[in-house]
Coordinates of C-alpha atoms in Angstrom, one line a residue:
Chain A
E1 CA 173.1 98.5 96.8
A2 CA 170.0 98.5 94.7
G3 CA 168.3 101.6 93.9
V4 CA 164.6 102.6 93.8
V5 CA 162.8 100.3 91.8
Q6 CA 159.6 101.2 89.9
S7 CA 157.2 99.5 87.4
P8 CA 156.0 99.6 84.9
R9 CA 158.4 102.0 83.2
Y10 CA 155.8 102.9 80.5
K11 CA 152.0 102.9 80.4
I12 CA 149.5 103.8 77.8
I13 CA 145.8 103.8 78.7
E14 CA 142.6 105.2 77.4
K15 CA 140.9 108.0 79.6
K16 CA 138.6 106.8 82.4
Q17 CA 140.5 103.6 82.7
P18 CA 142.2 102.7 86.0
V19 CA 146.0 102.4 86.4
A20 CA 148.5 101.5 89.1
F21 CA 152.2 102.3 89.7
W22 CA 154.4 100.3 92.0
C23 CA 157.6 101.3 93.9
N24 CA 160.0 99.5 96.0
P25 CA 162.5 101.9 97.9
I26 CA 166.0 101.5 99.0
S27 CA 166.5 98.9 101.6
G28 CA 166.3 100.5 104.9
H29 CA 164.7 103.7 103.8
N30 CA 161.6 104.6 106.1
T31 CA 160.4 107.6 104.1
L32 CA 158.9 107.2 100.6
Y33 CA 157.6 109.9 98.4
W34 CA 155.6 110.0 95.2
Y35 CA 156.3 112.9 92.8
L36 CA 154.6 114.2 89.5
Q37 CA 156.7 115.6 86.8
N38 CA 155.0 117.5 83.9
L39 CA 157.0 118.0 80.6
G40 CA 159.5 120.8 81.1
Q41 CA 158.9 121.2 84.9
G42 CA 160.6 120.0 88.1
P43 CA 159.1 117.2 90.0
E44 CA 156.3 118.1 92.5
L45 CA 155.3 116.1 95.6
L46 CA 152.2 114.1 95.5
I47 CA 152.4 112.3 98.9
R48 CA 155.0 111.3 101.6
Y49 CA 155.2 108.4 103.9
E50 CA 156.9 107.9 107.0
N51 CA 156.9 104.2 107.5
E52 CA 153.2 103.2 106.9
E53 CA 151.9 106.5 107.6
A54 CA 150.9 109.2 104.9
V55 CA 152.3 112.4 106.7
D56 CA 151.7 114.7 103.9
D57 CA 148.9 114.1 101.1
S58 CA 147.8 117.7 100.9
Q59 CA 148.9 117.8 97.0
L60 CA 147.1 114.5 96.2
P61 CA 143.9 114.8 94.2
K62 CA 141.9 112.4 96.3
D63 CA 139.0 112.3 94.2
R64 CA 140.9 110.1 91.7
F65 CA 144.3 109.4 93.1
S66 CA 145.0 106.9 96.0
A67 CA 148.0 105.5 97.5
E68 CA 149.3 102.9 100.1
R69 CA 152.2 101.5 101.7
L70 CA 151.4 98.3 103.4
K71 CA 154.1 97.1 105.9
G72 CA 156.2 100.3 105.3
V73 CA 157.9 99.1 102.4
D74 CA 156.6 98.9 98.7
S75 CA 154.0 101.4 97.7
T76 CA 151.4 101.6 95.2
L77 CA 149.8 104.7 93.6
K78 CA 146.6 104.4 91.7
I79 CA 144.4 106.6 89.6
Q80 CA 140.9 105.9 88.9
P81 CA 139.5 107.2 86.5
A82 CA 142.6 108.6 84.3
E83 CA 142.1 111.9 82.6
L84 CA 144.0 113.3 79.8
G85 CA 145.7 115.9 82.1
D86 CA 147.2 112.9 84.1
S87 CA 149.8 112.2 81.3
A88 CA 153.0 113.0 83.0
V89 CA 156.0 110.9 84.6
Y90 CA 155.5 109.6 88.2
L91 CA 158.5 109.4 90.2
C92 CA 159.1 107.5 93.6
A93 CA 161.9 108.5 95.8
S94 CA 163.0 107.3 99.2
S95 CA 165.3 108.5 102.1
L96 CA 166.4 107.7 105.6
L97 CA 164.4 110.2 107.6
D98 CA 164.6 113.7 106.1
N99 CA 168.1 113.0 104.6
E100 CA 169.2 112.8 100.9
Q101 CA 166.4 111.5 98.6
F102 CA 167.2 108.9 95.8
F103 CA 164.8 108.6 92.7
G104 CA 163.6 105.6 91.0
P105 CA 163.5 105.8 87.0
G106 CA 159.9 106.7 87.0
T107 CA 156.6 105.6 85.1
R108 CA 155.8 107.6 82.1
L109 CA 152.1 107.6 81.8
T110 CA 150.1 108.5 78.5
V111 CA 146.4 109.0 78.7
L112 CA 144.6 108.7 75.2
Chain B
G1 CA 156.1 128.3 100.4
I2 CA 159.8 128.4 99.3
Q3 CA 160.5 129.6 95.9
V4 CA 163.5 128.0 94.0
E5 CA 165.0 129.9 91.1
Q6 CA 167.6 128.5 88.7
S7 CA 169.7 130.4 86.1
P8 CA 170.3 130.3 83.3
P9 CA 167.4 128.4 82.0
D10 CA 169.4 127.3 78.9
L11 CA 173.0 126.8 78.3
I12 CA 175.0 125.8 75.2
L13 CA 178.7 124.9 75.6
Q14 CA 181.4 123.6 73.5
E15 CA 183.0 120.4 74.9
G16 CA 185.8 121.3 77.1
A17 CA 184.3 124.5 78.4
N18 CA 183.4 125.4 82.1
S19 CA 180.1 126.4 83.3
T20 CA 178.5 127.7 86.6
L21 CA 174.9 127.1 87.4
R22 CA 173.1 129.1 90.1
C23 CA 170.2 128.3 92.5
N24 CA 168.6 131.0 94.5
F25 CA 166.1 129.9 97.3
S26 CA 163.8 132.3 99.3
D27 CA 164.1 130.8 102.8
S28 CA 166.3 128.9 105.1
V29 CA 166.4 125.2 104.2
N30 CA 167.7 121.9 105.8
N31 CA 168.3 120.2 102.6
L32 CA 169.6 121.0 99.2
Q33 CA 170.4 118.7 96.4
W34 CA 171.7 118.9 92.9
F35 CA 170.4 116.5 90.3
H36 CA 171.1 115.5 86.7
Q37 CA 168.2 114.4 84.5
N38 CA 169.5 112.4 81.8
P39 CA 167.6 112.0 78.3
W40 CA 165.9 108.9 79.6
G41 CA 164.3 110.9 82.6
Q42 CA 166.4 109.4 85.4
L43 CA 167.3 111.8 88.2
I44 CA 170.8 111.2 89.3
N45 CA 172.0 112.5 92.5
L46 CA 175.1 114.9 92.1
F47 CA 175.4 116.6 95.6
Y48 CA 173.8 116.6 98.9
I49 CA 174.9 120.1 100.0
P50 CA 172.8 122.0 102.7
S51 CA 176.0 124.1 103.3
G52 CA 179.6 124.3 102.3
T53 CA 181.6 123.1 99.4
K54 CA 181.9 119.6 97.9
Q55 CA 183.7 118.2 94.8
N56 CA 183.2 115.1 92.9
G57 CA 185.6 114.7 89.9
R58 CA 184.8 117.5 87.3
L59 CA 181.8 118.8 89.3
S60 CA 181.7 120.8 92.5
A61 CA 179.1 122.7 94.2
T62 CA 178.9 125.4 97.0
T63 CA 176.0 126.3 99.1
V64 CA 175.9 129.5 100.9
A65 CA 173.0 129.1 103.3
T66 CA 173.3 132.5 104.9
E67 CA 172.9 134.1 101.7
R68 CA 170.4 131.5 100.2
Y69 CA 172.2 130.5 97.0
S70 CA 174.0 127.4 95.8
L71 CA 176.3 127.0 92.6
L72 CA 177.1 124.1 90.6
Y73 CA 180.3 124.1 88.7
I74 CA 180.9 121.9 85.8
S75 CA 184.5 122.0 84.3
S76 CA 185.9 120.4 81.1
S77 CA 182.5 119.7 80.0
Q78 CA 181.7 116.6 78.0
T79 CA 178.8 115.6 75.6
T80 CA 177.6 113.1 78.2
D81 CA 177.0 116.1 80.6
S82 CA 174.0 117.2 78.5
G83 CA 170.7 117.1 80.0
V84 CA 168.7 119.1 82.8
Y85 CA 170.3 120.1 86.0
F86 CA 167.8 120.5 88.8
C87 CA 168.3 122.2 92.2
A88 CA 165.9 121.2 94.8
V89 CA 165.6 122.4 98.6
G90 CA 164.0 120.6 101.6
G91 CA 160.5 122.1 102.4
S92 CA 158.9 122.4 105.9
Q93 CA 157.2 118.9 105.2
G94 CA 160.4 117.1 104.4
N95 CA 159.7 117.2 100.6
L96 CA 162.0 118.5 97.9
I97 CA 160.9 121.8 96.0
F98 CA 162.4 121.8 92.7
G99 CA 163.5 124.7 90.5
K100 CA 162.7 124.7 86.8
G101 CA 166.0 123.5 85.9
T102 CA 168.8 124.4 83.6
K103 CA 168.9 122.7 80.3
L104 CA 172.5 122.2 79.1
S105 CA 173.7 121.2 75.7
V106 CA 177.3 120.2 75.1
K107 CA 178.3 120.4 71.5
P108 CA 181.3 118.1 70.3

């Protein structure tokens, strides 16, 4: 069974530029999560989807971050414009309902 | 919100030694998972253990939900066990709330 797929694995951009991350969850998993992991910390939730619906986006900085999950499968997380403080690892996870979560390899973003 | 505390924050072992990692949480939870984050950043699922005891090879875990703690046991440690071990509990919105992790270094 294929795991959670994310791309790109690494991204380097200059501040004020836009950036997008893509996630393909495990087949059949209806719940998809985006987490942010800063260096030396545990991941923190940005947004949670159940099928196409964003059911918890309270921690998503909506002035610059946006996300979508069209057709309830793949998801894209976008930052526009990026700031220096956005440098971090962006992790996607999926689960069947509220059961065990499985994580992708993450996208390491560096903003210069 | 739920608080998750892991101890110890750092642990250095000689290859072959045993260790116990602890996770305390501040409220009742529906989900508890242990992860190993390898040097490349991948979070590897170790256990999904809201309660009870499970074993997988040299690793085992116990969660006592009524007392709000979980333990991860690593026996006969190997250098490949090095990395950061995270405990994460299920919040009211279905997301996972992570502790700060235990950084394990196993020396040959």
